[in-house]
Short mmCIF file of C-alpha atoms and ligand atoms in Angstrom, two decimals:
data_model
loop_
_atom_site.label_atom_id
_atom_site.label_comp_id
_atom_site.label_asym_id
_atom_site.label_seq_id
_atom_site.Cartn_x
_atom_site.Cartn_y
_atom_site.Cartn_z
CA MET O 1 28.03 -12.67 -15.99
CA PRO O 2 31.56 -14.45 -16.76
CA LEU O 3 31.69 -17.74 -18.45
CA LYS O 4 33.66 -19.28 -16.70
CA SER O 5 32.68 -20.79 -12.97
CA PHE O 6 34.90 -22.15 -10.42
CA TYR O 7 33.84 -23.56 -7.42
CA ILE O 8 35.73 -24.58 -4.93
CA THR O 9 35.42 -25.83 -1.09
CA THR O 10 37.38 -27.18 1.85
CA PRO O 11 35.94 -29.80 3.95
CA ILE O 12 33.96 -28.37 6.73
CA TYR O 13 35.51 -28.43 10.31
CA TYR O 14 34.46 -30.38 12.93
CA VAL O 15 33.77 -27.82 16.14
CA ASN O 16 35.41 -30.18 18.77
CA ASP O 17 38.91 -28.76 18.58
CA ARG O 18 40.24 -25.21 18.03
CA PRO O 19 41.84 -24.66 14.40
CA HIS O 20 45.14 -25.27 14.18
CA LEU O 21 47.81 -25.33 11.21
CA GLY O 22 46.01 -28.04 9.89
CA HIS O 23 42.86 -26.79 9.06
CA ALA O 24 44.85 -23.98 7.91
CA TYR O 25 46.69 -25.23 5.71
CA THR O 26 43.51 -27.03 3.74
CA SER O 27 42.05 -23.25 3.72
CA LEU O 28 44.84 -21.77 2.60
CA ALA O 29 45.39 -23.97 -0.72
CA CYS O 30 41.71 -23.39 -1.82
CA ASP O 31 42.10 -19.78 -0.88
CA VAL O 32 45.26 -19.64 -3.22
CA LEU O 33 42.92 -21.26 -6.11
CA ALA O 34 39.88 -19.00 -5.62
CA ARG O 35 42.01 -15.71 -5.70
CA PHE O 36 43.82 -16.91 -8.97
CA LYS O 37 40.64 -18.47 -10.76
CA ARG O 38 39.47 -14.77 -9.88
CA GLN O 39 42.38 -12.84 -11.09
CA ASP O 40 42.27 -14.56 -14.35
CA GLY O 41 38.23 -13.72 -14.98
CA TYR O 42 36.40 -16.96 -13.32
CA ALA O 43 33.48 -16.63 -11.20
CA VAL O 44 34.55 -18.03 -8.29
CA LYS O 45 32.55 -19.64 -5.20
CA PHE O 46 34.84 -20.66 -2.36
CA LEU O 47 33.14 -22.35 0.52
CA THR O 48 34.24 -23.34 3.57
CA GLY O 49 32.56 -23.78 7.11
CA THR O 50 32.52 -26.42 10.15
CA ASP O 51 30.66 -29.69 10.54
CA GLU O 52 28.82 -29.44 13.86
CA HIS O 53 26.66 -32.50 14.23
CA GLY O 54 27.76 -36.00 15.35
CA GLN O 55 28.53 -37.95 18.81
CA LYS O 56 31.99 -36.40 18.63
CA VAL O 57 30.50 -32.94 19.14
CA GLU O 58 27.68 -33.99 21.57
CA LYS O 59 30.76 -35.43 23.47
CA SER O 60 32.61 -32.61 23.51
CA ALA O 61 29.92 -30.41 24.51
CA GLN O 62 28.63 -32.62 27.09
CA LYS O 63 32.22 -32.50 28.84
CA ALA O 64 32.54 -28.93 28.72
CA GLY O 65 29.32 -28.62 30.13
CA ILE O 66 26.95 -26.87 27.49
CA SER O 67 24.67 -27.27 25.22
CA PRO O 68 26.02 -28.82 21.47
CA LEU O 69 24.67 -25.65 19.86
CA ALA O 70 26.23 -23.93 22.20
CA PHE O 71 29.24 -25.31 22.14
CA ALA O 72 29.17 -25.19 17.85
CA ASP O 73 28.43 -21.75 18.00
CA ARG O 74 31.91 -21.16 20.08
CA THR O 75 34.39 -23.18 17.67
CA SER O 76 32.50 -22.39 14.46
CA GLY O 77 33.29 -18.41 15.46
CA GLN O 78 36.90 -19.58 15.98
CA PHE O 79 37.44 -20.96 12.28
CA LYS O 80 35.46 -17.78 11.58
CA ALA O 81 38.31 -15.66 12.94
CA LEU O 82 40.55 -18.22 11.21
CA ALA O 83 39.00 -16.91 8.04
CA GLN O 84 39.67 -13.51 8.96
CA LEU O 85 43.12 -13.77 10.27
CA MET O 86 44.60 -16.03 6.84
CA GLN O 87 42.50 -13.34 4.73
CA LEU O 88 40.75 -16.34 3.19
CA SER O 89 38.59 -14.78 0.63
CA ASN O 90 35.46 -16.94 0.84
CA ASP O 91 32.38 -16.56 -0.47
CA ASP O 92 30.32 -18.09 2.15
CA PHE O 93 30.77 -19.88 5.94
CA ILE O 94 28.09 -22.83 5.97
CA ARG O 95 27.21 -24.27 9.10
CA THR O 96 25.42 -27.78 9.44
CA THR O 97 23.25 -26.65 11.90
CA GLU O 98 21.54 -23.97 9.92
CA ALA O 99 17.91 -24.44 8.46
CA ARG O 100 19.40 -24.29 4.95
CA HIS O 101 22.16 -27.03 4.99
CA MET O 102 18.88 -29.25 7.18
CA ARG O 103 16.85 -28.82 4.25
CA ALA O 104 19.63 -29.73 1.50
CA ALA O 105 20.67 -32.54 3.49
CA GLN O 106 17.62 -34.26 3.94
CA SER O 107 16.74 -33.26 0.18
CA LEU O 108 19.67 -35.43 -0.62
CA TRP O 109 18.73 -37.99 1.39
CA GLN O 110 14.73 -37.95 0.24
CA ARG O 111 16.35 -38.32 -3.67
CA MET O 112 18.56 -41.26 -2.87
CA GLN O 113 15.56 -42.99 -1.13
CA GLU O 114 13.04 -42.12 -3.68
CA ARG O 115 15.52 -43.57 -6.30
CA GLY O 116 15.54 -46.99 -4.29
CA HIS O 117 19.34 -46.93 -2.43
CA ILE O 118 18.45 -46.69 0.85
CA TYR O 119 16.67 -49.50 3.12
CA LEU O 120 16.10 -50.25 6.82
CA GLY O 121 17.82 -52.88 8.32
CA SER O 122 20.19 -52.98 11.97
CA TYR O 123 23.51 -52.23 12.28
CA ALA O 124 26.01 -54.58 14.19
CA GLY O 125 29.30 -53.73 14.44
CA TRP O 126 32.17 -51.09 15.36
CA TYR O 127 32.47 -47.53 15.18
CA ALA O 128 35.33 -45.12 16.43
CA VAL O 129 33.83 -41.85 17.57
CA ARG O 130 36.64 -40.09 16.60
CA ASP O 131 36.88 -40.86 13.40
CA GLU O 132 32.84 -40.65 12.93
CA ALA O 133 33.72 -44.02 10.93
CA TYR O 134 32.08 -47.57 11.14
CA TYR O 135 34.97 -50.62 10.68
CA GLN O 136 35.05 -54.32 9.78
CA GLU O 137 36.07 -56.97 12.74
CA SER O 138 39.05 -57.67 10.21
CA GLU O 139 39.96 -53.95 9.71
CA LEU O 140 40.65 -54.06 13.47
CA ILE O 141 44.12 -53.47 14.69
CA GLY O 142 44.62 -54.56 18.14
CA GLY O 143 41.38 -54.01 19.16
CA LYS O 144 41.28 -50.57 17.70
CA ALA O 145 40.59 -48.85 13.93
CA PRO O 146 43.42 -48.45 12.00
CA THR O 147 43.91 -44.77 12.58
CA GLY O 148 44.47 -45.66 16.02
CA ALA O 149 40.91 -44.36 17.42
CA GLU O 150 38.96 -46.18 19.84
CA VAL O 151 36.10 -48.45 18.60
CA GLU O 152 32.94 -49.07 20.34
CA TRP O 153 30.47 -51.75 19.42
CA VAL O 154 27.60 -50.36 17.90
CA GLU O 155 24.06 -52.25 17.55
CA GLU O 156 20.81 -50.30 16.52
CA PRO O 157 18.26 -50.37 13.49
CA SER O 158 19.75 -48.63 11.34
CA TYR O 159 19.29 -46.91 7.46
CA PHE O 160 21.35 -48.55 4.52
CA PHE O 161 22.78 -46.80 1.64
CA ASN O 162 23.31 -49.88 -0.84
CA LEU O 163 26.85 -48.47 -1.22
CA SER O 164 27.72 -52.21 -2.51
CA GLN O 165 25.80 -51.45 -5.74
CA TRP O 166 28.29 -48.51 -6.97
CA GLN O 167 31.10 -50.41 -7.23
CA GLU O 168 31.53 -51.11 -11.01
CA LYS O 169 30.18 -47.46 -11.78
CA LEU O 170 32.66 -45.59 -9.50
CA LEU O 171 35.31 -47.49 -11.26
CA ALA O 172 34.44 -46.56 -14.30
CA TRP O 173 34.36 -43.33 -13.27
CA TYR O 174 37.83 -42.93 -11.67
CA ARG O 175 39.07 -45.20 -15.08
CA ASN O 176 37.10 -42.43 -17.52
CA ASN O 177 38.10 -39.22 -15.55
CA PRO O 178 42.00 -39.67 -14.79
CA ASP O 179 42.18 -36.83 -13.16
CA CYS O 180 38.93 -36.81 -10.29
CA ILE O 181 41.17 -37.97 -8.05
CA ALA O 182 44.74 -36.65 -7.24
CA PRO O 183 47.57 -37.15 -6.82
CA ALA O 184 47.66 -39.82 -9.02
CA SER O 185 49.02 -42.40 -6.49
CA ARG O 186 45.95 -41.87 -4.15
CA ARG O 187 43.31 -42.31 -7.28
CA ASN O 188 45.28 -45.34 -7.18
CA GLU O 189 44.77 -46.25 -3.49
CA VAL O 190 40.85 -45.33 -3.92
CA MET O 191 40.53 -47.66 -7.06
CA ARG O 192 42.24 -50.93 -5.12
CA PHE O 193 39.89 -50.53 -2.41
CA VAL O 194 36.82 -49.82 -4.31
CA GLU O 195 37.74 -53.30 -6.44
CA GLY O 196 38.35 -54.96 -2.96
CA GLY O 197 34.60 -54.81 -2.98
CA LEU O 198 32.49 -52.43 -1.20
CA LYS O 199 29.35 -53.18 1.68
CA ASP O 200 25.95 -51.49 2.08
CA LEU O 201 26.72 -48.28 4.52
CA SER O 202 24.86 -47.50 7.66
CA ILE O 203 23.89 -44.48 7.13
CA SER O 204 21.30 -43.32 9.98
CA ARG O 205 21.72 -43.80 14.15
CA THR O 206 19.10 -43.79 17.04
CA THR O 207 21.28 -43.72 20.16
CA PHE O 208 21.64 -39.84 20.26
CA THR O 209 20.13 -37.31 18.81
CA TRP O 210 22.60 -34.44 17.57
CA GLY O 211 21.88 -34.72 13.79
CA ILE O 212 19.56 -34.26 11.51
CA PRO O 213 16.72 -35.78 11.66
CA VAL O 214 15.62 -38.67 8.91
CA PRO O 215 13.20 -37.33 6.76
CA GLY O 216 9.77 -39.17 7.62
CA ASP O 217 11.55 -40.98 10.42
CA PRO O 218 12.76 -38.75 13.19
CA GLU O 219 13.76 -41.59 15.57
CA HIS O 220 16.83 -41.64 13.10
CA ILE O 221 19.36 -39.02 12.87
CA MET O 222 21.60 -38.90 9.89
CA TYR O 223 25.04 -40.45 9.41
CA VAL O 224 27.22 -37.21 10.33
CA TRP O 225 29.21 -37.52 6.95
CA LEU O 226 26.28 -37.83 4.52
CA ASP O 227 25.00 -34.65 6.62
CA ALA O 228 28.57 -33.21 6.10
CA LEU O 229 28.93 -34.04 2.63
CA ALA O 230 25.37 -32.18 1.74
CA ASN O 231 27.30 -28.75 2.78
CA TYR O 232 28.54 -28.63 -0.77
CA LEU O 233 24.98 -28.72 -2.18
CA SER O 234 23.82 -26.16 0.69
CA GLY O 235 25.98 -23.77 -0.10
CA LEU O 236 24.58 -23.16 -3.18
CA GLY O 237 21.28 -22.89 -1.99
CA TYR O 238 19.99 -26.53 -3.08
CA PRO O 239 17.22 -27.89 -3.22
CA GLU O 240 16.43 -24.63 -4.75
CA GLN O 241 17.47 -24.16 -8.09
CA THR O 242 19.21 -21.10 -7.55
CA GLU O 243 21.10 -19.09 -9.86
CA GLU O 244 24.23 -19.87 -7.64
CA TYR O 245 23.56 -23.48 -8.27
CA ARG O 246 23.17 -23.55 -11.72
CA GLN O 247 26.15 -21.88 -12.34
CA PHE O 248 28.22 -23.59 -9.95
CA TRP O 249 27.05 -27.52 -9.73
CA PRO O 250 29.18 -29.40 -9.84
CA PRO O 251 32.38 -28.63 -7.94
CA SER O 252 35.27 -27.63 -9.90
CA LEU O 253 37.53 -29.04 -6.58
CA HIS O 254 37.00 -30.57 -3.40
CA ILE O 255 40.58 -30.18 -1.41
CA MET O 256 41.15 -31.94 1.44
CA GLY O 257 43.50 -33.94 4.01
CA LYS O 258 44.40 -37.37 3.00
CA ASP O 259 42.64 -38.78 6.06
CA ILE O 260 39.05 -38.12 4.81
CA LEU O 261 39.94 -38.96 1.26
CA ARG O 262 37.92 -41.84 0.97
CA PHE O 263 35.10 -40.15 2.47
CA HIS O 264 34.47 -37.89 -0.80
CA ALA O 265 36.19 -40.26 -2.83
CA VAL O 266 33.85 -43.04 -2.51
CA TYR O 267 30.97 -42.37 -0.28
CA TRP O 268 30.38 -38.65 -2.17
CA PRO O 269 30.32 -39.92 -5.70
CA ALA O 270 28.12 -42.80 -5.09
CA PHE O 271 25.50 -40.80 -2.98
CA LEU O 272 25.37 -38.13 -5.95
CA MET O 273 25.30 -40.89 -8.59
CA ALA O 274 22.19 -42.15 -6.57
CA ALA O 275 21.10 -38.87 -6.17
CA GLU O 276 21.47 -38.66 -10.01
CA LEU O 277 23.30 -35.58 -9.64
CA PRO O 278 26.48 -34.21 -11.26
CA LEU O 279 29.50 -35.42 -9.92
CA PRO O 280 32.44 -33.30 -8.70
CA LYS O 281 35.58 -32.52 -11.57
CA ARG O 282 38.12 -33.36 -9.49
CA ILE O 283 39.01 -34.12 -5.57
CA PHE O 284 42.39 -33.39 -4.23
CA ALA O 285 44.07 -34.92 -1.24
CA HIS O 286 46.88 -32.80 0.38
CA GLY O 287 49.50 -34.44 2.93
CA TRP O 288 49.75 -34.27 6.75
CA TRP O 289 52.21 -31.91 8.80
CA THR O 290 54.09 -33.03 11.32
CA VAL O 291 55.68 -30.60 14.14
CA GLU O 292 59.35 -31.19 14.73
CA GLY O 293 59.31 -34.60 13.29
CA GLU O 294 56.06 -35.50 15.62
CA LYS O 295 52.72 -35.86 14.80
CA MET O 296 50.57 -32.91 15.50
CA SER O 297 47.93 -33.61 18.40
CA LYS O 298 46.28 -32.61 21.36
CA SER O 299 47.58 -35.24 23.76
CA LEU O 300 51.40 -34.32 22.99
CA GLY O 301 50.46 -30.58 23.28
CA ASN O 302 52.60 -29.78 20.04
CA ALA O 303 49.56 -28.25 17.65
CA VAL O 304 50.87 -25.55 16.16
CA PHE O 305 48.49 -22.70 15.53
CA ALA O 306 47.94 -20.16 12.64
CA GLU O 307 47.75 -17.10 14.99
CA ASP O 308 51.39 -17.70 16.21
CA LEU O 309 52.92 -17.76 12.94
CA VAL O 310 51.09 -15.01 11.47
CA ALA O 311 52.40 -13.09 14.74
CA ARG O 312 56.12 -14.08 14.30
CA TYR O 313 56.41 -14.49 10.69
CA GLY O 314 53.75 -12.19 9.25
CA LEU O 315 50.42 -13.29 7.34
CA ASP O 316 51.91 -13.65 3.55
CA GLN O 317 55.48 -15.04 5.02
CA THR O 318 53.28 -17.63 6.90
CA ARG O 319 51.54 -18.26 3.63
CA TRP O 320 54.54 -18.38 1.17
CA PHE O 321 55.91 -21.12 3.77
CA LEU O 322 53.43 -23.20 4.24
CA LEU O 323 52.76 -22.78 0.10
CA ARG O 324 56.76 -23.37 -0.72
CA GLU O 325 57.83 -25.72 1.77
CA VAL O 326 56.63 -29.20 0.78
CA PRO O 327 54.96 -30.47 -2.64
CA PHE O 328 51.05 -30.18 -2.25
CA GLY O 329 49.79 -33.68 -1.80
CA GLN O 330 53.08 -35.11 0.25
CA ASP O 331 53.65 -34.75 4.07
CA GLY O 332 55.50 -32.18 5.68
CA ASN O 333 57.19 -31.27 8.56
CA PHE O 334 56.94 -28.42 10.33
CA ALA O 335 60.52 -26.66 11.82
CA ARG O 336 60.44 -23.27 13.36
CA GLU O 337 63.94 -23.18 11.60
CA ALA O 338 63.17 -24.07 8.30
CA ALA O 339 60.44 -21.77 8.19
CA TYR O 340 62.79 -18.74 9.22
CA ALA O 341 65.13 -19.64 6.69
CA ARG O 342 62.90 -19.91 4.02
CA ILE O 343 61.28 -16.61 4.65
CA ASN O 344 64.48 -15.07 5.05
CA SER O 345 66.28 -16.20 1.41
CA ASP O 346 63.13 -16.79 -0.67
CA LEU O 347 61.17 -12.99 0.29
CA ALA O 348 63.62 -11.04 1.99
CA ASN O 349 66.88 -11.55 0.17
CA ASN O 350 65.55 -12.02 -3.50
CA ILE O 351 62.14 -10.73 -4.16
CA GLY O 352 62.26 -7.94 -1.39
CA ASN O 353 65.54 -7.00 -2.13
CA LEU O 354 64.68 -6.92 -5.58
CA VAL O 355 61.99 -4.06 -5.47
CA GLN O 356 63.95 -2.28 -2.76
CA ARG O 357 67.36 -2.24 -4.82
CA THR O 358 64.90 -1.20 -7.93
CA LEU O 359 62.89 1.51 -6.61
CA SER O 360 64.99 2.95 -5.16
CA LEU O 361 67.46 3.24 -7.69
CA VAL O 362 64.52 4.86 -9.66
CA HIS O 363 64.12 7.40 -6.70
CA LYS O 364 67.61 8.01 -6.73
CA ASN O 365 68.73 8.73 -10.12
CA CYS O 366 65.71 9.21 -12.25
CA GLY O 367 63.80 11.03 -10.21
CA GLY O 368 60.77 8.98 -8.91
CA LEU O 369 59.51 8.38 -12.85
CA MET O 370 59.04 5.68 -15.01
CA PRO O 371 62.47 5.67 -16.79
CA ALA O 372 62.43 5.37 -20.95
CA ALA O 373 62.30 1.95 -22.31
CA ASN O 374 64.56 0.33 -25.02
CA PRO O 375 63.06 -3.23 -25.81
CA ALA O 376 66.11 -4.37 -27.50
CA VAL O 377 67.47 -4.78 -23.81
CA PHE O 378 64.54 -6.69 -22.44
CA GLU O 379 66.25 -9.99 -22.67
CA ALA O 380 64.48 -12.85 -23.64
CA GLU O 381 64.18 -15.33 -20.22
CA LEU O 382 63.14 -12.04 -18.16
CA GLN O 383 60.29 -11.61 -21.32
CA ALA O 384 59.49 -15.06 -21.00
CA HIS O 385 58.83 -14.91 -17.25
CA CYS O 386 57.04 -11.41 -17.57
CA TYR O 387 54.47 -12.81 -20.11
CA ARG O 388 54.86 -16.24 -21.49
CA ARG O 389 55.04 -18.48 -18.79
CA THR O 390 51.53 -17.22 -17.40
CA GLU O 391 50.65 -20.70 -19.34
CA ILE O 392 52.91 -22.44 -17.67
CA LEU O 393 51.37 -20.60 -14.49
CA ARG O 394 47.70 -21.53 -15.07
CA GLY O 395 49.03 -25.16 -15.50
CA LEU O 396 50.24 -25.50 -12.01
CA MET O 397 47.44 -23.90 -10.36
CA ASP O 398 45.05 -26.40 -11.88
CA ALA O 399 47.36 -29.12 -10.85
CA GLN O 400 47.56 -27.52 -7.26
CA GLN O 401 51.55 -27.41 -7.38
CA PHE O 402 51.90 -24.66 -5.20
CA HIS O 403 55.32 -25.50 -4.64
CA LEU O 404 56.02 -24.86 -8.07
CA VAL O 405 54.05 -21.91 -8.53
CA CYS O 406 56.55 -20.56 -5.48
CA GLU O 407 59.24 -21.83 -7.12
CA GLU O 408 58.07 -20.35 -10.83
CA ILE O 409 58.02 -17.18 -9.36
CA VAL O 410 62.09 -17.72 -7.30
CA GLN O 411 63.10 -18.44 -10.59
CA MET O 412 62.27 -15.02 -11.71
CA ALA O 413 63.38 -12.94 -8.95
CA ASN O 414 66.54 -14.89 -9.23
CA ALA O 415 66.89 -13.85 -12.97
CA ALA O 416 65.85 -10.39 -12.12
CA ASN O 417 68.42 -10.08 -9.62
CA LEU O 418 71.42 -11.89 -11.50
CA TYR O 419 70.36 -9.40 -14.14
CA ILE O 420 70.58 -6.24 -11.79
CA ASP O 421 74.10 -7.42 -10.33
CA ARG O 422 75.13 -8.51 -14.10
CA MET O 423 74.01 -4.45 -15.49
CA ALA O 424 75.13 -2.51 -12.42
CA PRO O 425 72.37 0.18 -13.26
CA TRP O 426 74.05 2.09 -10.32
CA ALA O 427 77.39 2.44 -11.91
CA LEU O 428 75.84 3.57 -14.75
CA LYS O 429 74.63 6.73 -14.13
CA LYS O 430 77.43 8.42 -15.16
CA THR O 431 78.36 6.24 -18.07
CA ASP O 432 75.75 5.51 -19.84
CA PRO O 433 72.31 7.12 -18.57
CA LYS O 434 70.29 5.77 -20.91
CA LYS O 435 71.57 1.92 -20.63
CA MET O 436 70.35 2.86 -17.05
CA ALA O 437 67.34 3.79 -17.94
CA ASN O 438 66.83 0.94 -19.95
CA VAL O 439 68.01 -1.10 -17.49
CA LEU O 440 65.46 0.11 -14.91
CA ASN O 441 62.86 -0.11 -17.23
CA VAL O 442 62.96 -3.65 -17.62
CA LEU O 443 63.08 -4.25 -13.71
CA VAL O 444 60.25 -2.36 -13.14
CA GLU O 445 58.18 -4.29 -15.18
CA VAL O 446 59.39 -7.39 -14.32
CA ILE O 447 58.42 -5.99 -10.38
CA ARG O 448 54.87 -5.53 -11.87
CA CYS O 449 54.76 -8.87 -13.54
CA LEU O 450 56.00 -10.62 -10.29
CA ALA O 451 54.08 -8.79 -7.90
CA ILE O 452 50.80 -9.75 -10.20
CA LYS O 453 51.84 -12.95 -10.15
CA ILE O 454 52.27 -13.62 -6.40
CA SER O 455 48.62 -11.65 -5.71
CA SER O 456 46.82 -15.30 -4.96
CA LEU O 457 49.76 -16.47 -2.96
CA MET O 458 50.69 -13.38 -0.93
CA PRO O 459 47.27 -11.15 -1.29
CA ASN O 460 49.07 -8.25 1.04
CA SER O 461 52.52 -7.85 -0.60
CA SER O 462 51.03 -7.76 -3.87
CA SER O 463 49.20 -5.36 -2.88
CA LYS O 464 51.54 -3.20 -1.48
CA ILE O 465 54.21 -3.63 -4.62
CA LEU O 466 51.53 -2.67 -7.09
CA ASP O 467 50.75 0.47 -4.82
CA MET O 468 54.06 1.70 -5.05
CA LEU O 469 53.47 1.08 -8.58
CA ASN O 470 50.38 3.27 -8.71
CA ILE O 471 48.88 0.29 -10.81
CA ALA O 472 45.19 0.51 -10.96
CA ALA O 473 43.12 -2.25 -9.53
CA HIS O 474 41.44 -3.25 -13.06
CA GLN O 475 45.02 -3.63 -14.30
CA ARG O 476 46.02 -6.51 -11.75
CA ASP O 477 44.29 -9.70 -13.54
CA LEU O 478 46.16 -11.90 -15.51
CA ASP O 479 45.50 -10.62 -18.98
CA SER O 480 47.34 -7.50 -17.46
CA LEU O 481 50.59 -9.88 -18.09
CA SER O 482 51.09 -8.28 -20.94
CA PRO O 483 53.66 -5.60 -22.66
CA SER O 484 50.72 -3.62 -23.66
CA CYS O 485 49.58 -2.83 -19.79
CA GLY O 486 53.09 -1.36 -18.93
CA ILE O 487 53.57 1.25 -17.09
CA ALA O 488 53.78 4.18 -19.01
CA GLU O 489 57.86 6.54 -19.54
CA GLY O 490 57.69 9.13 -17.37
CA ALA O 491 54.74 7.84 -15.34
CA ALA O 492 55.16 8.95 -11.31
CA LEU O 493 56.21 5.28 -9.00
CA ARG O 494 56.23 5.52 -5.11
CA GLU O 495 58.69 5.74 -2.34
CA PRO O 496 59.66 2.22 -2.19
CA VAL O 497 58.56 0.79 1.41
CA PRO O 498 60.04 -2.59 2.64
CA VAL O 499 57.63 -5.55 1.77
CA PHE O 500 59.30 -7.94 3.19
CA PRO O 501 61.44 -7.02 6.37
CA ARG O 502 64.65 -9.20 7.20
CA LEU O 503 63.79 -11.77 10.35
CA SER O 504 66.61 -10.57 12.53
CA ASP O 505 68.99 -12.71 14.20
CA SER O 506 66.99 -12.82 17.40
CA ASP O 507 64.26 -14.01 15.41
CA ALA O 508 66.53 -16.88 14.49
CA ALA O 509 67.58 -17.40 17.99
CA ASN O 510 63.87 -17.62 19.01
CA ALA O 511 62.88 -19.67 16.11
CA GLY O 512 63.71 -23.07 18.29
CA GLY O 513 61.35 -22.09 20.80
N1 MSP H 601 34.43 -32.65 9.58
C1 MSP H 601 35.41 -33.62 8.77
C2 MSP H 601 35.27 -33.21 6.91
C3 MSP H 601 33.77 -33.03 6.56
S1 MSP H 601 33.69 -32.53 4.88
C4 MSP H 601 32.24 -33.36 4.58
C5 MSP H 601 36.81 -33.45 9.28
N2 MSP H 601 37.14 -32.52 9.83
S2 MSP H 601 38.85 -32.03 10.46
O1 MSP H 601 38.28 -30.61 11.55
O2 MSP H 601 38.44 -33.00 11.28
O3 MSP H 601 39.82 -31.79 9.29
C6 MSP H 601 39.86 -31.25 8.54
C7 MSP H 601 40.59 -31.14 7.65
O4 MSP H 601 41.95 -30.22 8.34
C8 MSP H 601 40.72 -32.00 7.04
O5 MSP H 601 41.22 -32.06 5.25
C9 MSP H 601 42.39 -32.81 7.64
O6 MSP H 601 43.54 -33.63 6.32
C10 MSP H 601 43.12 -31.51 7.87
N3 MSP H 601 43.93 -31.43 9.01
C11 MSP H 601 43.95 -31.84 10.02
N4 MSP H 601 45.14 -32.17 10.84
C12 MSP H 601 45.89 -31.93 9.88
C13 MSP H 601 47.18 -32.11 9.95
N5 MSP H 601 48.26 -32.66 11.17
N6 MSP H 601 48.05 -31.73 8.68
C14 MSP H 601 47.25 -31.02 7.62
N7 MSP H 601 46.21 -31.50 7.91
C15 MSP H 601 45.42 -31.90 8.65
O7 MSP H 601 37.67 -33.96 9.00
#
């Protein structure tokens, strides 16, 4: 068993909505990290799934004229299809309607209750079904939730969690673990919120039935957020002390959008403290995508769907654009023109061109065999890109700075393209064939390392390039970013096939629509 473990989760997605770009984005970020950590020798558990209970789903099912479960089956299937389309490498897919989840959620409840943190009372206040969240009167703006969601008055018997008792402990956790919530600006927001005081939280409902029964009092069903957050435990087989649970708990990283940070950074650690379970190591909230400057929404009808992007640009191109375009943690705007320009400049013109020119020359001038090396011509900058800068890559991944990871790759390809232009190996065949071989040898090595480095970002293209170089499967990990793993002189390389075809002018013309 590898010594290092990494447990990463996406939020579980509500099944009332067809998956769109926003969902694909959260999952993509997790996929990149899961793949990167596997490539770096970690045992990885990558969990995603669907959040199927609650009033919102019940209402959507009613509208569709089918049972909530049939409704959930349908949309959950769409999220599974999205995972396939995006080639997400999730190890499991949890649905909150599964027995294994219900058991875990009930067990979490019981642990909190046994320790005296749950009491029966009655709730009277505002509830927004769209957000599945309670709001104080003072938070409402023009009679609506601060998110713009409609609110309704709810008055019913309810179990409460004594959240107010956890204020100091939460603040101490944030202070003692400066990296537990990121980005730092979000951590500050969460701290200000908790410093403002916490009220006990209503954690059960009695006026509808689509949920998990409260242990010992099935008239009540659990508040959907308590139910949903427990998925991170159920995905490991909790409450059974499974091998997976022992290996992977607590989570290394929960990734989610900024809209649901409070649930993850306040309620969730408080629940876990109350249950005396170890807390997640890090919680990262990313920003929101707008579309051509506008909020993406069902009512505006402007939602962007991953399947359309993949069909138009290709999967790896789409993954690259989403990761590269916007600093992870900030809001971003999706514009087709920008996607088109970005894909052509970074992928077709830079990386693709480097691979194509180099391997074509090796075939044309060296019989398709790995040219002979002369380390003397391996300039320091290129060498650093191949080997030494792996640590920088690790650091950027651990900080979830995907746009800088992409930037690092672009710099590497830029440096190699400048080198090829400066050395003009095509002109050396007659004048200095030995030097030409040196230059091509260096370039093939740069391409090998670059392909290894893009593997978590663009897995298909990485494989395509490494296949052209005949690199064995076990030599595609981060440890192979070493001169000792370089391709032997005289080894056969395959004919180049285009990796990132240039999007044509007609694609550009269509880009507006
Ligand atoms: N079911 C809850 C999560 C429970 S986790 C214990 C939920 N689901 S959701 O389907 O509404 O949203 C899931 C994720 O999609 C969130 O991380 C959210 O931020 C993300 N996005 C939804 N729309 C988005 C954009 N327009 N842009 C970026 N991400 C957005 O909340």
